[in-house]
């Protein structure tokens, strides 16, 4: 029996991740080695593919390995100003694949920090994007998840948010800070890509017999998509790729309509392999 397959309107690679992967794979370096600074994205299949193309991962403490012939890619999360300086000093060819939305946060943070504002970042202090943003104000930012831990709020404050942060957390912080400071500049820097993926997954999961969420098990945005879909559709699967697709998805005749969504770090070819497996078996 043929099954109907619907792919969520917004799913898979977001603009910034696609750009970073394209910039990396399209780069031709005939002499030196190509590295990415940390894993380019949270997806095992993509990392394996890059590794097979000779593109290796470099950690922050390995810069001394770089030669002038090598190329190093800064991933979409971005890095702090000091790291960029260190990389430039290495003489290697640097490809800055920082998502333009993240670069825009860097510029705001630098500007307002230079003007004497205390920077507050709404987000996770250990997230690479937040660490990178903090590196544009000499690591002096206060990082908070929802503002409840804030004390001694200075009189001039500039608030920005991690691009994947929840709007409610950003709003809570703005509310707390605005009551306690004299001068506030705020930028809602949350990216729409996350919201669009979550909303379209939510809609689709209401109308299908089975929902399949594709993405890395360590990708927080994919986990979130799974949780959202699971609330509307008990029959929700979380798989990394087509090899994890259980046989019953194809044989169970009560499953007529299948919805598919994928995290922002899942490439199109991984989604296509899942669709083809369902269609062809
Ligand atoms: S989620 Fe948004 S900000 Fe982050 S990389 Fe994707 S497009 Fe850029």
CSV table of C-alpha atoms in Angstrom, one decimal, residues 5-254:
chain,number,residue,atom,x,y,z
A,5,UNK,CA,4.5,11.4,2.8
A,6,UNK,CA,4.5,15.1,3.7
A,7,UNK,CA,7.6,17.0,4.5
A,8,UNK,CA,7.2,20.0,6.9
A,9,UNK,CA,7.3,23.3,5.1
A,10,UNK,CA,10.3,24.4,7.1
A,11,UNK,CA,12.7,21.6,7.9
A,12,UNK,CA,16.4,20.7,7.7
A,13,UNK,CA,19.3,23.0,7.1
A,14,UNK,CA,18.7,26.6,8.0
A,15,UNK,CA,20.2,29.4,5.9
A,16,UNK,CA,23.3,29.9,8.1
A,17,UNK,CA,24.2,26.2,8.4
A,18,UNK,CA,23.7,25.6,4.7
A,19,UNK,CA,25.9,28.6,3.9
A,20,UNK,CA,28.6,27.2,6.3
A,21,UNK,CA,28.5,23.7,4.8
A,22,UNK,CA,28.6,25.1,1.2
A,23,UNK,CA,31.5,27.5,2.0
A,24,UNK,CA,33.4,24.5,3.4
A,25,UNK,CA,32.7,21.9,0.7
A,26,UNK,CA,33.1,24.4,-2.2
A,27,UNK,CA,36.5,25.4,-1.0
A,28,UNK,CA,39.3,24.0,-3.1
A,29,UNK,CA,42.7,24.0,-1.4
A,30,UNK,CA,45.3,22.2,-3.4
A,31,UNK,CA,48.3,22.4,-1.0
A,32,UNK,CA,47.4,22.5,2.7
A,33,UNK,CA,44.9,20.8,4.8
A,34,UNK,CA,41.3,22.0,5.5
A,35,UNK,CA,40.0,22.2,9.1
A,36,UNK,CA,36.8,23.3,10.7
A,37,UNK,CA,37.1,25.0,14.1
A,38,UNK,CA,35.1,22.4,16.1
A,39,UNK,CA,32.5,20.2,14.4
A,40,UNK,CA,30.9,22.2,11.6
A,41,UNK,CA,27.4,21.1,12.6
A,42,UNK,CA,25.8,18.5,15.0
A,43,UNK,CA,25.3,15.8,12.4
A,44,UNK,CA,27.3,12.6,12.3
A,45,UNK,CA,26.6,11.9,8.6
A,46,UNK,CA,27.8,15.3,7.5
A,47,UNK,CA,30.9,15.1,9.7
A,48,UNK,CA,31.7,11.7,8.3
A,49,UNK,CA,31.2,13.0,4.8
A,50,UNK,CA,33.5,15.9,5.4
A,51,UNK,CA,36.1,13.6,7.0
A,52,UNK,CA,36.0,11.4,3.9
A,53,UNK,CA,36.7,14.6,1.8
A,54,UNK,CA,39.8,15.2,4.0
A,55,UNK,CA,38.2,18.0,6.0
A,56,UNK,CA,39.2,17.5,9.6
A,57,UNK,CA,38.1,19.0,13.0
A,58,UNK,CA,40.5,21.3,14.8
A,59,UNK,CA,40.1,22.1,18.5
A,60,UNK,CA,40.7,25.6,20.0
A,61,UNK,CA,44.0,24.5,21.6
A,62,UNK,CA,45.5,23.2,18.4
A,63,UNK,CA,46.1,26.4,16.5
A,64,UNK,CA,49.9,25.9,16.6
A,65,UNK,CA,49.3,23.0,14.2
A,66,UNK,CA,48.2,25.4,11.4
A,67,UNK,CA,50.6,26.3,8.6
A,68,UNK,CA,50.3,29.1,6.1
A,69,UNK,CA,49.1,26.6,3.5
A,70,UNK,CA,46.2,25.4,5.6
A,71,UNK,CA,42.6,26.6,5.6
A,72,UNK,CA,40.4,26.9,8.7
A,73,UNK,CA,36.7,27.4,8.6
A,74,UNK,CA,34.9,29.3,11.4
A,75,UNK,CA,31.5,27.6,11.8
A,76,UNK,CA,28.1,29.4,11.8
A,77,UNK,CA,28.1,29.8,15.6
A,78,UNK,CA,31.0,32.3,15.2
A,79,UNK,CA,33.9,33.1,17.6
A,80,UNK,CA,35.1,36.0,19.7
A,81,UNK,CA,37.3,38.8,18.4
A,82,UNK,CA,40.4,37.5,20.2
A,83,UNK,CA,40.2,34.1,18.4
A,84,UNK,CA,39.8,35.8,15.0
A,85,UNK,CA,43.0,37.7,15.8
A,86,UNK,CA,44.9,34.6,16.8
A,87,UNK,CA,43.8,32.8,13.6
A,88,UNK,CA,44.8,35.7,11.5
A,89,UNK,CA,48.2,35.7,13.2
A,90,UNK,CA,48.6,32.0,12.3
A,91,UNK,CA,48.9,33.1,8.6
A,92,UNK,CA,46.5,30.3,7.6
A,93,UNK,CA,43.7,31.0,5.1
A,94,UNK,CA,40.5,31.7,7.2
A,95,UNK,CA,37.0,31.2,5.9
A,96,UNK,CA,34.6,33.0,8.1
A,97,UNK,CA,31.3,31.0,7.8
A,98,UNK,CA,29.8,32.8,10.9
A,99,UNK,CA,26.0,33.1,10.1
A,100,UNK,CA,25.4,36.8,9.2
A,101,UNK,CA,22.7,36.9,11.8
A,102,UNK,CA,25.3,36.0,14.5
A,103,UNK,CA,27.8,38.5,13.0
A,104,UNK,CA,25.2,41.2,13.4
A,105,UNK,CA,25.0,40.4,17.2
A,106,UNK,CA,28.8,40.6,17.4
A,107,UNK,CA,28.7,44.1,15.9
A,108,UNK,CA,26.0,45.3,18.3
A,109,UNK,CA,27.8,43.9,21.3
A,110,UNK,CA,31.1,45.5,20.3
A,111,UNK,CA,29.4,48.9,19.7
A,112,UNK,CA,27.5,49.1,22.9
A,113,UNK,CA,30.3,47.6,25.0
A,114,UNK,CA,32.6,50.3,23.6
A,115,UNK,CA,30.0,52.9,24.5
A,116,UNK,CA,30.1,51.7,28.1
A,117,UNK,CA,26.9,49.6,28.3
A,118,UNK,CA,26.9,46.3,30.3
A,119,UNK,CA,26.1,43.5,27.9
A,120,UNK,CA,23.6,40.9,28.9
A,121,UNK,CA,23.2,37.8,26.8
A,122,UNK,CA,20.0,35.7,27.2
A,123,UNK,CA,21.1,32.1,26.5
A,124,UNK,CA,23.2,29.2,27.7
A,125,UNK,CA,26.6,30.2,29.0
A,126,UNK,CA,28.3,27.1,27.6
A,127,UNK,CA,26.8,27.3,24.1
A,128,UNK,CA,29.6,28.1,21.5
A,129,UNK,CA,27.5,30.9,20.0
A,130,UNK,CA,27.2,32.6,23.4
A,131,UNK,CA,30.9,32.1,24.2
A,132,UNK,CA,31.6,33.7,20.8
A,133,UNK,CA,29.3,36.7,21.4
A,134,UNK,CA,30.9,37.3,24.8
A,135,UNK,CA,34.2,37.5,23.0
A,136,UNK,CA,33.1,40.8,21.4
A,137,UNK,CA,33.0,42.6,24.7
A,138,UNK,CA,36.2,41.2,26.3
A,139,UNK,CA,34.2,38.4,27.9
A,140,UNK,CA,32.5,40.9,30.3
A,141,UNK,CA,28.9,40.0,29.4
A,142,UNK,CA,26.4,38.7,32.0
A,143,UNK,CA,24.8,35.5,30.7
A,144,UNK,CA,21.4,34.6,32.0
A,145,UNK,CA,18.7,32.1,31.0
A,146,UNK,CA,15.7,33.9,32.2
A,147,UNK,CA,16.9,36.8,34.4
A,148,UNK,CA,15.9,35.2,37.7
A,149,UNK,CA,19.6,35.0,38.7
A,150,UNK,CA,20.4,38.6,37.9
A,151,UNK,CA,21.5,40.9,40.8
A,152,UNK,CA,23.2,44.3,41.0
A,153,UNK,CA,21.9,45.3,37.5
A,154,UNK,CA,24.1,48.3,36.2
A,155,UNK,CA,22.4,51.5,35.1
A,156,UNK,CA,23.2,51.2,31.4
A,157,UNK,CA,22.5,47.8,29.8
A,158,UNK,CA,22.3,46.3,26.4
A,159,UNK,CA,20.5,43.0,26.0
A,160,UNK,CA,20.9,40.5,23.1
A,161,UNK,CA,19.8,36.9,22.8
A,162,UNK,CA,21.3,33.6,21.6
A,163,UNK,CA,19.7,33.1,18.2
A,164,UNK,CA,18.0,29.8,19.3
A,165,UNK,CA,16.7,31.2,22.7
A,166,UNK,CA,13.0,31.1,23.6
A,167,UNK,CA,11.2,34.4,23.2
A,168,UNK,CA,9.6,34.0,26.6
A,169,UNK,CA,13.1,33.9,28.3
A,170,UNK,CA,14.2,37.0,26.4
A,171,UNK,CA,11.0,38.8,27.4
A,172,UNK,CA,11.4,37.9,31.1
A,173,UNK,CA,15.0,39.3,31.1
A,174,UNK,CA,13.9,42.5,29.4
A,175,UNK,CA,11.1,42.9,31.9
A,176,UNK,CA,13.4,42.4,35.0
A,177,UNK,CA,16.2,44.5,33.6
A,178,UNK,CA,13.9,47.4,32.5
A,179,UNK,CA,12.6,47.7,36.0
A,180,UNK,CA,16.1,47.9,37.5
A,181,UNK,CA,18.2,50.0,35.2
A,182,UNK,CA,18.2,53.6,33.9
A,183,UNK,CA,19.0,53.1,30.3
A,184,UNK,CA,18.2,50.0,28.3
A,185,UNK,CA,19.0,49.1,24.7
A,186,UNK,CA,17.6,45.8,23.6
A,187,UNK,CA,17.8,43.6,20.5
A,188,UNK,CA,15.6,40.6,20.0
A,189,UNK,CA,18.2,38.6,18.1
A,190,UNK,CA,16.3,35.4,18.1
A,191,UNK,CA,16.4,33.7,14.7
A,192,UNK,CA,13.1,32.8,12.9
A,193,UNK,CA,14.6,29.6,11.6
A,194,UNK,CA,13.9,27.8,14.9
A,195,UNK,CA,10.4,29.1,15.3
A,196,UNK,CA,9.5,28.3,11.7
A,197,UNK,CA,10.7,24.7,12.0
A,198,UNK,CA,8.9,24.2,15.3
A,199,UNK,CA,5.6,25.7,14.1
A,200,UNK,CA,5.5,23.8,10.9
A,201,UNK,CA,6.4,20.5,12.7
A,202,UNK,CA,3.6,21.2,15.2
A,203,UNK,CA,1.0,21.8,12.4
A,204,UNK,CA,2.0,18.7,10.5
A,205,UNK,CA,2.2,16.4,13.5
A,206,UNK,CA,-1.5,17.1,14.1
A,207,UNK,CA,-2.6,15.5,10.8
A,208,UNK,CA,-0.5,12.4,10.3
A,209,UNK,CA,-0.5,8.8,11.5
A,210,UNK,CA,3.2,8.8,12.1
A,211,UNK,CA,5.7,11.6,12.5
A,212,UNK,CA,9.4,11.1,11.8
A,213,UNK,CA,11.9,13.6,13.2
A,214,UNK,CA,15.4,13.3,11.5
A,215,UNK,CA,18.5,14.7,13.1
A,216,UNK,CA,21.5,14.2,15.3
A,217,UNK,CA,20.8,12.7,18.8
A,218,UNK,CA,23.0,15.5,20.3
A,219,UNK,CA,21.2,18.3,18.4
A,220,UNK,CA,19.1,20.3,20.8
A,221,UNK,CA,16.9,21.8,18.1
A,222,UNK,CA,16.1,18.3,16.8
A,223,UNK,CA,15.3,17.1,20.3
A,224,UNK,CA,12.9,20.0,20.7
A,225,UNK,CA,11.2,19.2,17.4
A,226,UNK,CA,10.7,15.6,18.7
A,227,UNK,CA,9.1,16.8,21.9
A,228,UNK,CA,6.7,19.1,20.1
A,229,UNK,CA,5.6,16.4,17.6
A,230,UNK,CA,5.3,13.9,20.4
A,231,UNK,CA,2.7,16.1,22.1
A,232,UNK,CA,0.4,15.9,19.1
A,233,UNK,CA,1.3,12.5,17.6
A,234,UNK,CA,2.1,9.7,20.0
A,235,UNK,CA,3.5,7.8,17.1
A,236,UNK,CA,6.6,10.0,16.7
A,237,UNK,CA,10.0,8.5,15.8
A,238,UNK,CA,13.4,10.2,16.3
A,239,UNK,CA,16.0,8.8,13.9
A,240,UNK,CA,19.5,10.0,12.7
A,241,UNK,CA,19.2,8.6,9.2
A,242,UNK,CA,17.5,6.0,7.0
A,243,UNK,CA,19.4,3.1,8.5
A,244,UNK,CA,17.5,3.6,11.8
A,245,UNK,CA,14.1,3.5,10.1
A,246,UNK,CA,12.2,0.5,11.6
A,247,UNK,CA,10.6,-2.1,9.2
A,248,UNK,CA,7.1,-1.6,10.7
A,249,UNK,CA,6.9,1.9,9.3
A,250,UNK,CA,6.6,0.3,5.9
A,251,UNK,CA,4.7,-2.8,6.8
A,252,UNK,CA,2.1,-1.4,9.2
A,253,UNK,CA,-1.0,-0.8,7.1
A,254,UNK,CA,-2.7,1.5,9.6
